[in-house]
Coordinates of C-alpha atoms and ligand atoms in Angstrom, one line a residue:
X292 CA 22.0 8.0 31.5
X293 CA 19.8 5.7 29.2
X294 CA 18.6 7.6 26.2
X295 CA 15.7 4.8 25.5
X296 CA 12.2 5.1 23.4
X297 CA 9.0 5.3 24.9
X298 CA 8.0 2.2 23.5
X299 CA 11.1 0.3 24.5
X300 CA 10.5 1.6 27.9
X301 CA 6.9 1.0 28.5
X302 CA 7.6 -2.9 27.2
X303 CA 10.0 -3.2 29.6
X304 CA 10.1 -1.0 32.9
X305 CA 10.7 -3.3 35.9
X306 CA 14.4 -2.9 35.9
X307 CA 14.1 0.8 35.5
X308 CA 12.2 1.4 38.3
X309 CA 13.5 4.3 40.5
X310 CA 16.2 4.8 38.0
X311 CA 16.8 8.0 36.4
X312 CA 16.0 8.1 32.7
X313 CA 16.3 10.6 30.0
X314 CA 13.5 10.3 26.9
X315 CA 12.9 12.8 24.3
X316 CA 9.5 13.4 21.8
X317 CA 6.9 16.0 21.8
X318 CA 3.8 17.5 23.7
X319 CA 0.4 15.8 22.9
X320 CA -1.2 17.5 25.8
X321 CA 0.2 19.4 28.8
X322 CA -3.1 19.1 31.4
X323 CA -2.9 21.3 34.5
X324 CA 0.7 22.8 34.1
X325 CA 1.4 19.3 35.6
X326 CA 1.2 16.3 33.3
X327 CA 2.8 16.3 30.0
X328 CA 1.7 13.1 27.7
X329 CA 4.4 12.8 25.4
X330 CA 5.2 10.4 22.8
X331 CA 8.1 10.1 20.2
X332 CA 6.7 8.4 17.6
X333 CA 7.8 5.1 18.6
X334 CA 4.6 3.8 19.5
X335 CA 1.0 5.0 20.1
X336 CA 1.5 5.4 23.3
X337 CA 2.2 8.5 25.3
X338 CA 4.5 8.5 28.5
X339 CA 3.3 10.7 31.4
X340 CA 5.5 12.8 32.6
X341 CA 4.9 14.5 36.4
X342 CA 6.0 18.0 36.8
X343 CA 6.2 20.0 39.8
X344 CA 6.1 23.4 38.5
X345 CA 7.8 24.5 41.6
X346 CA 10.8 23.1 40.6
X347 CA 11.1 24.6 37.6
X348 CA 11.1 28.4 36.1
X349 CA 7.9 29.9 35.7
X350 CA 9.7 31.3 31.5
X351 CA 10.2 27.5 31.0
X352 CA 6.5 26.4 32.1
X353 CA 5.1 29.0 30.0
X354 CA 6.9 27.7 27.0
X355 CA 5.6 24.3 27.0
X356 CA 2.7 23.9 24.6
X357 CA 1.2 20.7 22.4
X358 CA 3.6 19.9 19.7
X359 CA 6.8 21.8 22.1
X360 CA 9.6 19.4 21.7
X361 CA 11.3 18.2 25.0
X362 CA 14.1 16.4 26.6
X363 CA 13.5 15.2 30.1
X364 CA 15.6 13.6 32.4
X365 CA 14.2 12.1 35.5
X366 CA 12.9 9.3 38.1
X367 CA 11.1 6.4 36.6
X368 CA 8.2 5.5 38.8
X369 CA 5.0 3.2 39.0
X370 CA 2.5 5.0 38.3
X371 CA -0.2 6.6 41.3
X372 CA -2.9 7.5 38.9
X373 CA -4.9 4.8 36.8
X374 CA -4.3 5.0 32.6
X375 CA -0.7 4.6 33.1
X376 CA 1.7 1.6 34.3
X377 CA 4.6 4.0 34.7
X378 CA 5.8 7.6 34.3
X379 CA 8.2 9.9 34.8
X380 CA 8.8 12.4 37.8
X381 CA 10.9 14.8 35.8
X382 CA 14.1 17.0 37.0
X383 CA 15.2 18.2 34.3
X384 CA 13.6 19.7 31.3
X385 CA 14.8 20.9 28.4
X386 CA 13.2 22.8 25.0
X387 CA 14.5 21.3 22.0
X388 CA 13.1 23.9 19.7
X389 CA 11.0 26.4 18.4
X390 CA 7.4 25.9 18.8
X391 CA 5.4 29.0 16.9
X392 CA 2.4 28.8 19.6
X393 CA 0.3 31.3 17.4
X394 CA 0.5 29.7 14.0
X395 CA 0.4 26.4 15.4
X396 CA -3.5 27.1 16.6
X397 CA -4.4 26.7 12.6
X398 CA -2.7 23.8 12.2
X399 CA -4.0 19.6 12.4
X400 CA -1.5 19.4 15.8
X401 CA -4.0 21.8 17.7
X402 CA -5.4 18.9 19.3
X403 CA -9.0 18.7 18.1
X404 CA -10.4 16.5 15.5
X405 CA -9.4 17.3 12.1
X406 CA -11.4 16.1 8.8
X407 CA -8.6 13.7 6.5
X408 CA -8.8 16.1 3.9
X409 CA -7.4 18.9 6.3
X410 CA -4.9 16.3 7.4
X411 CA -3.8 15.8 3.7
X412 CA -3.5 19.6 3.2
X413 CA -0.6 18.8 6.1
X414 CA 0.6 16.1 5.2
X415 CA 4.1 17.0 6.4
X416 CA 2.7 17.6 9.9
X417 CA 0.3 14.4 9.7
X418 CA 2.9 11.9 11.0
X419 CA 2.9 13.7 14.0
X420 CA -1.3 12.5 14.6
X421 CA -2.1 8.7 16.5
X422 CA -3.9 8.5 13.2
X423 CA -1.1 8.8 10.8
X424 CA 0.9 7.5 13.3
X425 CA -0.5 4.2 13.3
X426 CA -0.9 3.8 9.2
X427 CA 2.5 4.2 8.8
X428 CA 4.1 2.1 11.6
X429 CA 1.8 -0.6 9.7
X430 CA 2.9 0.2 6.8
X431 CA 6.5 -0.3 7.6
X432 CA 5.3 -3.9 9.2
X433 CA 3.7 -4.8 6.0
X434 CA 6.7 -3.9 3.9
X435 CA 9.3 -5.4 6.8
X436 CA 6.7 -8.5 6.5
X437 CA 6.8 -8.7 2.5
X438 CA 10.6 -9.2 2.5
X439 CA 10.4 -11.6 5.3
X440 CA 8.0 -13.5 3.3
X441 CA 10.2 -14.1 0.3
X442 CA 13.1 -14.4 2.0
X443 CA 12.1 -17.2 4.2
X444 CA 10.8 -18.7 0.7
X445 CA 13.8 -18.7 -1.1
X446 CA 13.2 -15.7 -3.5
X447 CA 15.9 -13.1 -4.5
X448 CA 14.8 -9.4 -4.0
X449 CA 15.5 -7.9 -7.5
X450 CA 15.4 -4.3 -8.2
X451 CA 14.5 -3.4 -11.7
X452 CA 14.7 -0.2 -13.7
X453 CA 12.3 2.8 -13.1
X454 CA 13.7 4.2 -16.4
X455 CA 12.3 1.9 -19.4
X456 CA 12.0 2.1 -23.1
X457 CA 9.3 -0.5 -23.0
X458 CA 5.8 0.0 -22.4
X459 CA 5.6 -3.3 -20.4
X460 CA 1.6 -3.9 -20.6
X461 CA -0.2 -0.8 -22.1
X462 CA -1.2 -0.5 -18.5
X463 CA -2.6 3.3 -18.7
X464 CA -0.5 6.1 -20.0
X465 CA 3.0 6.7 -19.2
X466 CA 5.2 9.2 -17.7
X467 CA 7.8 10.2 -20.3
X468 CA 11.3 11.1 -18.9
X469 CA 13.4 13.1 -20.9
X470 CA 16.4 16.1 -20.3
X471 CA 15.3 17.9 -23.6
X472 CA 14.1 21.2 -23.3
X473 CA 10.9 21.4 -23.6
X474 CA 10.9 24.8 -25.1
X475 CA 12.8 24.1 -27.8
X476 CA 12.6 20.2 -28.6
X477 CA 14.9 18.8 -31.5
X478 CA 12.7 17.7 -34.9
X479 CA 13.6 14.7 -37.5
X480 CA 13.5 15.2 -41.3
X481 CA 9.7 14.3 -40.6
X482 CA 9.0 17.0 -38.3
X483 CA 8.8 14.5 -35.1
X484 CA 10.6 14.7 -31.8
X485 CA 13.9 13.3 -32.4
X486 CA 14.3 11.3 -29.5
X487 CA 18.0 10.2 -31.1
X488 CA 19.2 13.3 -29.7
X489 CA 17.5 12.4 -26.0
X490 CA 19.7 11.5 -22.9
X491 CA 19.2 8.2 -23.7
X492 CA 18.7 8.2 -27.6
X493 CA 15.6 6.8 -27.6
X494 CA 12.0 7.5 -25.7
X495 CA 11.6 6.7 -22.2
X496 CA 9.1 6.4 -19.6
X497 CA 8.8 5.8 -15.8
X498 CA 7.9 2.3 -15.2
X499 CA 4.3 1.0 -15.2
X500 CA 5.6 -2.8 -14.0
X501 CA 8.9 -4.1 -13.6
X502 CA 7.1 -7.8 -14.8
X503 CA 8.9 -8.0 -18.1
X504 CA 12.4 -7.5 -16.5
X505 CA 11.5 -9.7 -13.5
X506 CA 10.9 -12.9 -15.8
X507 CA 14.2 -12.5 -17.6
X508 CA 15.7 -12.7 -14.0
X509 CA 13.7 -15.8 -13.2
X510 CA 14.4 -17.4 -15.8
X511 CA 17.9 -17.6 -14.4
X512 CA 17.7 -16.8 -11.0
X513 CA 14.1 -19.1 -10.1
X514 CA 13.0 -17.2 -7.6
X515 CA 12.4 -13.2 -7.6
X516 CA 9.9 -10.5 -6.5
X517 CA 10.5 -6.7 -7.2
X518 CA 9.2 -4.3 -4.7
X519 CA 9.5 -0.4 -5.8
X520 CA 7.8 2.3 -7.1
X521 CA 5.4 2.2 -9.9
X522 CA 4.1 5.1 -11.9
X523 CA 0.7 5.4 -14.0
X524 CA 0.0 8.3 -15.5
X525 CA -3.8 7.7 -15.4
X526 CA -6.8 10.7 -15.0
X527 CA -8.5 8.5 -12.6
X528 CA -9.2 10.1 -9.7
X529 CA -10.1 7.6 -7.5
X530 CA -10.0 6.7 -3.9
X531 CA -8.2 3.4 -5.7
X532 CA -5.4 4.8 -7.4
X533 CA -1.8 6.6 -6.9
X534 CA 0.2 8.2 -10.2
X535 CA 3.2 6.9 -8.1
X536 CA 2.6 3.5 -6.0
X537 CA 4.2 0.8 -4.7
X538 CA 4.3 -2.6 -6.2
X539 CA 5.1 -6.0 -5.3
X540 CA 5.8 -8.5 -8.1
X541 CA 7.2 -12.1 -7.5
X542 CA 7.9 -14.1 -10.6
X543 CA 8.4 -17.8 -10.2
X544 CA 10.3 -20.3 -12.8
X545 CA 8.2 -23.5 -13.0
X546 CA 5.3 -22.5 -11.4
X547 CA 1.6 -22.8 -13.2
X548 CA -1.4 -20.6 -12.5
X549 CA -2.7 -22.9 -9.7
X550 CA 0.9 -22.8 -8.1
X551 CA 0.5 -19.0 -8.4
X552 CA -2.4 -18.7 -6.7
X553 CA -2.0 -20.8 -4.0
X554 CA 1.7 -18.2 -3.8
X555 CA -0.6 -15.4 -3.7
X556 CA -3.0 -16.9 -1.1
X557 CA -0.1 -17.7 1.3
X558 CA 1.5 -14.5 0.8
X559 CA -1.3 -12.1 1.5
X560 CA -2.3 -14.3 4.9
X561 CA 0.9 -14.2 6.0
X562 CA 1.6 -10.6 5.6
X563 CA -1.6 -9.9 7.4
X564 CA -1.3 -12.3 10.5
X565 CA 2.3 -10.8 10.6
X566 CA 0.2 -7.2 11.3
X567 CA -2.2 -9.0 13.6
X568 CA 0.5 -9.9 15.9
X569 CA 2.6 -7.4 15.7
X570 CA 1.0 -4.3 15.6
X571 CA -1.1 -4.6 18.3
X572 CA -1.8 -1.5 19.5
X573 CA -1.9 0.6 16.7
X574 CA -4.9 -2.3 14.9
X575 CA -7.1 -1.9 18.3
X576 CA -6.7 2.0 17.5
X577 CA -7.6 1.6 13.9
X578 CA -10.2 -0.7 15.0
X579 CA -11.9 1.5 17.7
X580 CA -11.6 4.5 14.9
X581 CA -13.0 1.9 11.8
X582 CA -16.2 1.6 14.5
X583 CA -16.9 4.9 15.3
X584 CA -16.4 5.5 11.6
X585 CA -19.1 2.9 10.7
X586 CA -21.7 4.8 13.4
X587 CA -21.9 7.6 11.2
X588 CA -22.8 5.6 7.9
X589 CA -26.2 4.7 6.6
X590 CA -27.0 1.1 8.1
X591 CA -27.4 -0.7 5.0
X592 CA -23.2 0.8 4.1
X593 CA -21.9 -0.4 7.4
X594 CA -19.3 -2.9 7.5
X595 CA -20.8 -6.3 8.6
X596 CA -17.4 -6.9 10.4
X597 CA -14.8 -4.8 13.0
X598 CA -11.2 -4.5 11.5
X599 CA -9.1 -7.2 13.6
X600 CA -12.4 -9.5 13.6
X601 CA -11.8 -9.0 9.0
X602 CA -8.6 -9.5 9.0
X603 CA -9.0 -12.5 11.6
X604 CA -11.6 -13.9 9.0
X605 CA -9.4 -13.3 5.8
X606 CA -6.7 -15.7 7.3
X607 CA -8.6 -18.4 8.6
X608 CA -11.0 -18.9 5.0
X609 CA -9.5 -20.4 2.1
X610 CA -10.4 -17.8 -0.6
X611 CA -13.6 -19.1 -3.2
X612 CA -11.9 -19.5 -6.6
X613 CA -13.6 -18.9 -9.3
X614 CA -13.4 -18.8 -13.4
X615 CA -14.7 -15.3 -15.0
X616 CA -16.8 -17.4 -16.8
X617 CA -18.5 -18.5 -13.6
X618 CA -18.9 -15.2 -12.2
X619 CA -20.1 -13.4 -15.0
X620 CA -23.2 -16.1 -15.0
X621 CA -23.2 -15.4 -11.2
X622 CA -23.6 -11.5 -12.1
X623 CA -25.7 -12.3 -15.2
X624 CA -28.2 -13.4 -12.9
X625 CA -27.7 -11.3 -9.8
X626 CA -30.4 -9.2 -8.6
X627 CA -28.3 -6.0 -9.6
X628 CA -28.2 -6.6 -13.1
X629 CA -31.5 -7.7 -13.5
X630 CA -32.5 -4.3 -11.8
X631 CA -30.2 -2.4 -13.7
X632 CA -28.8 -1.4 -10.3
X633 CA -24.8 -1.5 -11.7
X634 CA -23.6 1.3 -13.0
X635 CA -22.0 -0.9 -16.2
X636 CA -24.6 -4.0 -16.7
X637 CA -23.3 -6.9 -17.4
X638 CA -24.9 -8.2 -20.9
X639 CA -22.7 -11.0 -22.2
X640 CA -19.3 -13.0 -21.6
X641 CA -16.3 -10.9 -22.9
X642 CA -16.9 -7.8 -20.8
X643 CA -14.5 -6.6 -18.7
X644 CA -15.3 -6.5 -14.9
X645 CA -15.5 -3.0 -13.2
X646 CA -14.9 -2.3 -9.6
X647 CA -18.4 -2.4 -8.5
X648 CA -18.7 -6.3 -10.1
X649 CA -15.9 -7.3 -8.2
X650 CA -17.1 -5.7 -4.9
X651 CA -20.4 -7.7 -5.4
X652 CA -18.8 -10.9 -6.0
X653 CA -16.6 -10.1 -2.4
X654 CA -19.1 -8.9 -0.8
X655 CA -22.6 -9.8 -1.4
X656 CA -22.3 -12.7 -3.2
X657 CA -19.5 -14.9 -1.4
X658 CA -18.7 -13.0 1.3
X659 CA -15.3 -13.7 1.1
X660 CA -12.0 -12.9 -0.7
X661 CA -12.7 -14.1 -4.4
X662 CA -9.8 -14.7 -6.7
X663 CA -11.0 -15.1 -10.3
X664 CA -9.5 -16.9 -12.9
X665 CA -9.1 -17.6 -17.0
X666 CA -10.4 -14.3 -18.4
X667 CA -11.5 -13.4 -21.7
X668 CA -7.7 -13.3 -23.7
X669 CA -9.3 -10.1 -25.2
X670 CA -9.0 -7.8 -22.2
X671 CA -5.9 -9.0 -20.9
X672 CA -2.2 -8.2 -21.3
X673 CA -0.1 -10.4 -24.2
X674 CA 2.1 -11.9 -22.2
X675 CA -0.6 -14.1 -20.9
X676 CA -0.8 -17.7 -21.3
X677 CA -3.4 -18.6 -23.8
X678 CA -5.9 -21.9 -22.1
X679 CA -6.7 -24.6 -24.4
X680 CA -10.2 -23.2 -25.4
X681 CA -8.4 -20.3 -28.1
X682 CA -10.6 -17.8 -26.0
X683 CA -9.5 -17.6 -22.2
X684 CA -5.8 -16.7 -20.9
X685 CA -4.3 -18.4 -18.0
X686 CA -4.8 -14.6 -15.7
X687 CA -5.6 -14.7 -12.0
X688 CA -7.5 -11.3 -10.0
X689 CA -7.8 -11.5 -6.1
X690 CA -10.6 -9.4 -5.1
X691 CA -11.1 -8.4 -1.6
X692 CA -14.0 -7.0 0.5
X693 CA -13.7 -2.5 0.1
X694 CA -10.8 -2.9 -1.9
X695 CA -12.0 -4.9 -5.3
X696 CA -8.9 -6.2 -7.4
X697 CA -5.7 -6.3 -4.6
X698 CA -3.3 -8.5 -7.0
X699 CA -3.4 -9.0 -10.8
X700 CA -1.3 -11.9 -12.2
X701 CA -1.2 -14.5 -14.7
X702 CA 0.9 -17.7 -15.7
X703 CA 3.1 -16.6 -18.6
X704 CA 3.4 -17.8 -22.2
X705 CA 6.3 -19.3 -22.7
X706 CA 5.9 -20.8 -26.0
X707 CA 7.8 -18.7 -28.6
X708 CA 5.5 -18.8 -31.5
X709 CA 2.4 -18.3 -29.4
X710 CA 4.0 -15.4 -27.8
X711 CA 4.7 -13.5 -30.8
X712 CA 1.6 -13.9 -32.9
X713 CA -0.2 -12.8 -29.9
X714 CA 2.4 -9.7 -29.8
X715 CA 2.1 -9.5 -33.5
X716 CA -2.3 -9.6 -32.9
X717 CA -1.8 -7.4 -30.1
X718 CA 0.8 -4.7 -31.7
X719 CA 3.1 -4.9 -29.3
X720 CA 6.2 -3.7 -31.1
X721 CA 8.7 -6.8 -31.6
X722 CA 11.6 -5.0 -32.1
X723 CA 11.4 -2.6 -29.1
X724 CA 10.6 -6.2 -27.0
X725 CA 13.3 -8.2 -28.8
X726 CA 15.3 -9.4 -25.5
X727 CA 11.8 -10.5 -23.5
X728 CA 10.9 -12.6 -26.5
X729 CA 14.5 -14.0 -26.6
X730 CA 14.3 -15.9 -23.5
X731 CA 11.8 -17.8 -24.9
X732 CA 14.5 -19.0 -26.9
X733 CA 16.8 -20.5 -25.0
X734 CA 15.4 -23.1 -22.4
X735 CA 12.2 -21.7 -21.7
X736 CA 10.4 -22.9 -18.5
X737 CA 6.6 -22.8 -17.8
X738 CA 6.7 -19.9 -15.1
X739 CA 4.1 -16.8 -13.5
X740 CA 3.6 -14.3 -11.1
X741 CA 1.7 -11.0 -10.0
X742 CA 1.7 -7.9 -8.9
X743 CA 0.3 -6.7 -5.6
X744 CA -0.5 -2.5 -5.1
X745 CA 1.4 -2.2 -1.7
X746 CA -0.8 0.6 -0.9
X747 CA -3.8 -1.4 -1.6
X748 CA -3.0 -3.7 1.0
X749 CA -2.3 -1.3 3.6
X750 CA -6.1 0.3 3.0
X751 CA -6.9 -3.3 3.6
X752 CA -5.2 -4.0 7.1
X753 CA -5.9 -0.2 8.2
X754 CA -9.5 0.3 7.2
X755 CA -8.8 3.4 6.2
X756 CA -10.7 4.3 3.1
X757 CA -8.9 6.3 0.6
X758 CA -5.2 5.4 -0.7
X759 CA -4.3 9.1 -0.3
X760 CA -4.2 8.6 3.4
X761 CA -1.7 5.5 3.0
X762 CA 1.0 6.8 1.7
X763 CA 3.2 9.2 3.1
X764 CA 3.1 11.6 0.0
X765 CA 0.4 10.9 -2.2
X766 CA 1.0 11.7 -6.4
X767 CA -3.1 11.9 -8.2
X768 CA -4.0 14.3 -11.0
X769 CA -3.2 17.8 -10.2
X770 CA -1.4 17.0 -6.8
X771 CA 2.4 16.6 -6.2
X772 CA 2.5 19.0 -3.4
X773 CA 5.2 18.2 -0.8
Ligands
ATP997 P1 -7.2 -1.5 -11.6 O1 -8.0 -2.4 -12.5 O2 -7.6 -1.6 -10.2 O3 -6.9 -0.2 -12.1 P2 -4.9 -2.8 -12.9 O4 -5.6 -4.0 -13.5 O5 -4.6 -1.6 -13.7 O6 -5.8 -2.3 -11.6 P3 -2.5 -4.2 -12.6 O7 -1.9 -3.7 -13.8 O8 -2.9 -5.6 -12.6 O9 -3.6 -3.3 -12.1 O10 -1.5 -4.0 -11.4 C1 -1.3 -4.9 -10.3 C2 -1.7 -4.3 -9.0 O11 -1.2 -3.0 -8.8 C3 -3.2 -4.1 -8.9 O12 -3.9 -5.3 -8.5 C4 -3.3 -3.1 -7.8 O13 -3.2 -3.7 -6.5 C5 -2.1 -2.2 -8.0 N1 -2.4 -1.0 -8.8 C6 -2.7 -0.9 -10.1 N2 -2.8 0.4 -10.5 C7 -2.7 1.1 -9.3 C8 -2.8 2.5 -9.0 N3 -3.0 3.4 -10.0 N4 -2.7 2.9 -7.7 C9 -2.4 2.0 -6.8 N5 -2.3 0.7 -7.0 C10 -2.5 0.2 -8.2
MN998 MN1 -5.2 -6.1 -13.1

C-alpha cells in the first residue's frame, strides 16, 4: 500500500480511485463521530475521511480528538458530499500517539480563533494552524525561489562566516561571542579584557553582514550571493526587526549602481511571481484572512489593495526611481511636513530618512515601490562609492508599500585611496580591515550589491504584519524562548 501526502493525493486522485490507500496527519476536526478532516501539513488542505463507527471499537472512537494523530488505511472514493473532490472510507485506523485531551483545551490547537500574540506564546505548536501553516510553506517557496534565481543567473551561493572579528558596517550593536568565563574574565597590564587569551585570541562577534567577505569572493569568483543568518543586537522593538534574521546579499564584479538596481528589481519580481504561481492556495488563504483583517481597521488605515491583487501590481510596474535629493524636496513640500504631521520633520537635505518617510513616499505619494538612490555620504556605510558631487555616495534603498526599506545596497568603492581616507574619516580601523582594503590592490573591478531581509519579504508576500509571525522562532529584546 501507497503511503502518499494529502497534497500529492488530492493533485492527483483519478488513478487512485477505488484503491486502497494509507495517509497519516492529524485531527483538525472530527464532526459527528463520522468525518475526520485531517491534514499532514503538506498542504492547506484537509482530506475527509468517512468513518462508520460501527466498524470500529467504541475505546478507539472515544480517543479521537482535534490534534489526535492517525494512520488510516482505506478506500479512496469520489466524494458524495459537496466541499470535497475525494475522501477516504476508512478501514483501518490507527493512534499514533498520545494526545493529552485535557491540557490540550488551553492550548492555540483547540480549534477557535486565537489572537497572534497567543499563537507566539506557542510557537512550537503554531505550525500546526492553516495560519502558520501557510507562512511557512511560503516561506520555504521564497527561499527555494531565491536560490533558483541566482542559480539560473550564473551566481555562486557562498557561505560566509557567522563568527567575525570585523564590525562590517557599524550596522547597530553586535553580539560578542566568546568561551571566557564570564565570572572571572582575564585582565591586561591595563586592566582591560584580554581578549589574547579568548578562543580565538582576539574579540569576536556574530555577524551583522557577510558584505565585506562577499566582495573578496567576487572579486574572484564574479558572481556570488550569501544567504544565512544575520544578527543585530539592536533595542528596537519593532514590528520591523529580528536580533537574528535572514539575509540575502548578492555581490556582483563589474556591475554599477544602475546595473544593481535593475538586479534588485528583477530579483524581487521574480521571487514574488514564483509565490504567485506556486503557492496558490495558501495566497487565496492569506488573502481571504489580509481582507477580513482590513474590515476591522479604521477606513482611512485600510489597504487600498487585496494581497494577490499587490503583489500582482508589484510585478507588472516598473518601480519609480528616485535620488534622495528628489524625495526629500518631495517630503519638504508634502502636506505632512508642512503640518508637522511626521513624527521626525524633515527640515533640510542631509537628514536621514525614518520609516514613516519612506512609507509616504510608497504609499501616498507614488503609490508604488520606490527605490531611492545617491544619499547623503554622511549617513551611509564607508564602503560606499563616493558620486562626483564630494557629497552623495553611489547607495540604493527599495522601499515597499507596509514594509518601508526591503533592500539596502550600494555600488562599492573600489578606488584604493578613496576607500581608505574615507575609512581613515570614518574610523574604521585599517588594520583590523587590512585584507578588504587589499583587494583593492590587486586588479580592482568596479562592482556592488545588497542585501535583502528575507523576513521582510515574506511579511511582504504574506500580508502578515509583524516579522515575529514570519519566522519560525523569533530572537527581539528580552525573547529567545524556544
Ligand atoms: P533599517 O533601517 O530598516 O533598520 P538597515 O538600514 O539597518 O535597516 P541594512 O543594514 O541595509 O538595514 O540591511 C539590509 C536589509 O536587511 C534591510 O533592507 C532589511 O531588509 C534587512 N534588515 C536589516 N535589519 C534588520 C532587522 N533587525 N531585522 C530584520 N531585517 C533586517
Ligand atoms: Mn539600509
Amino acid at each position: 500500500m501507497e503511503k502518499t501526502t494529502i497534497k500529492k493525493l488530492l493533485g492527483d486522485y483519478k488513478k487512485l480511485i477505488h484503491h486502497d490507500i494509507t495517509v497519516q496527519g492529524w485531527v483538525r476536526a472530527f464532526r459527528s463521530n463520522r468525518f475526520i478532516a485531517l491534514n499532514d501539513g503538506s498542504t492547506i488542505n484537509n482530506l475527509q475521511i468517512v468513518v462508520n463507527f460501527e466498524d470500529f471499537s467504541e475505546e478507539l472512537i472515544k480517543n479521537i480528538h482535534t490534534a489526535s494523530s492517525l494512520k488510516i488505511t482505506g478506500e479512496l472514493v469520489e466524494s458524495q458530499g459537496s466541499g470535497q473532490s475525494i475522501e477516504v472510507l476508512a478501514k483501518k485506523i490507527e493512534i499514533l500517539g498520545d494526545n493529552f485531551f485535557e491540557e490540550m483545551q488551553t492550548t492555540i490547537l483547540q480549534p477557535k480563533k486565537h489572537s497572534l500574540e497567543k499563537l507566539r506564546e506557542q510557537a512550537h505548536l503554531r505550525f500546526r494552524t492553516n495560519l502558520f501553516g501557510s507562512v511557512f510553506r511560503i516561506r520555504h517557496a521564497v527561499s527555494f525561489a531565491i536560490h533558483q534565481y541566482f542559480n539560473q543567473n550564473e551566481f555562486f551561493y557562498l557561505n560566509t562566516p557567522v563568527i567575525t572579528g570585523a564590525d562590517a558596517e557599524g550596522a547597530g550593536e553586535m553580539f560578542g561571542v566568546t568561551n571566557f568565563d564570564l565570572n572571572n574574565l582575564p585582565k591586561n597590564e591595563e586592566g582591560e579584557i584580554d581578549y589574547e587569551q579568548d578562543f580565538f585570541g582576539r574579540k569576536t562577534n556574530l555577524t551583522v553582514s557577510g558584505q565585506l567577505e562577499g566582495e573578496t569572493a567576487a572579486m574572484g569568483l564574479g558572481r556570488i550571493y550569501t544567504f544565512g543568518p544575520t544578527f543585530r543586537a539592536e533595542n528596537s522593538n519593532t514590528t520591523r526587526h529580528l536580533a537574528e534574521f535572514w539575509m540575502v546579499e548578492p555581490e556582483v564584479a563589474f556591475n554599477d549602481l544602475e546595473d544593481n538596481i535593475d538586479l534588485a528589481e528583477d530579483f524581487l519580481k521574480y521571487v514574488i511571481k514564483y509565490v504567485l504561481e506556486n503557492c496558490k492556495d495558501d495566497l487565496a488563504f492569506l488573502d481571504n484572512r489580509f481582507a477580513e483583517e482590513q474590515k476591522t481597521k479604521p477606513e482611512k488605515d485600510r489597504a487600498k489593495e487585496g494581497l494577490i491583487e499587490k503583489l500582482e501590481n508589484v510585478i507588472e510596474k516598473r518601480f519609480k526611481r528616485v535620488s534622495y535629493t528628489e524625495a526629500i524636496e518631495i517630503l519638504l513640500n508634502s502636506k505632512e511636513n508642512k503640518k508637522g504631521k511626521f513624527q521626525f520633520p524633515i527640515e533640510n537635505w542631509g537628514t536621514d530618512l525614518q520609516s514613516e518617510h519612506e512609507r509616504y513616499l510608497v504609499e501616498k505619494h507614488f503609490e508604488s515601490p520606490v527605490v531611492l538612490f545617491d544619499y547623503p555620504k554622511d549617513i551611509k556605510a564607508f564602503y560606499m562609492r563616493q558620486n562626483e558631487d564630494g557629497k552623495t555616495v553611489a547607495a540604493m534603498d527599495v522601499l515597499f508599500p507596509g514594509i518601508g526599506e526591503i533592500i539596502g545596497g550600494s555600488q562599492r568603492e573600489e578606488r584604493y585611496e578613496l576607500l581608505k581616507t574615507r575609512m581613515q574619516e570614518m574610523h574604521v580601523d585599517e588594520k583590523e580591515l587590512w585584507w578588504y582594503l587589499d583587494t583593492r590592490k590587486f586588479g580592482s573591478v568596479p562592482h556592488a550589491g545588497f542585501g535583502l531581509g528575507l523576513e521582510r519579504l515574506v511579511l511582504f508576500v504574506t500580508g502578515m504584519s509583524n516579522i515575529r509571525d514570519v519566522i519560525p522562532f523569533p530572537r527581539t529584546p528580552k525573547n529567545a524562548e524556544f
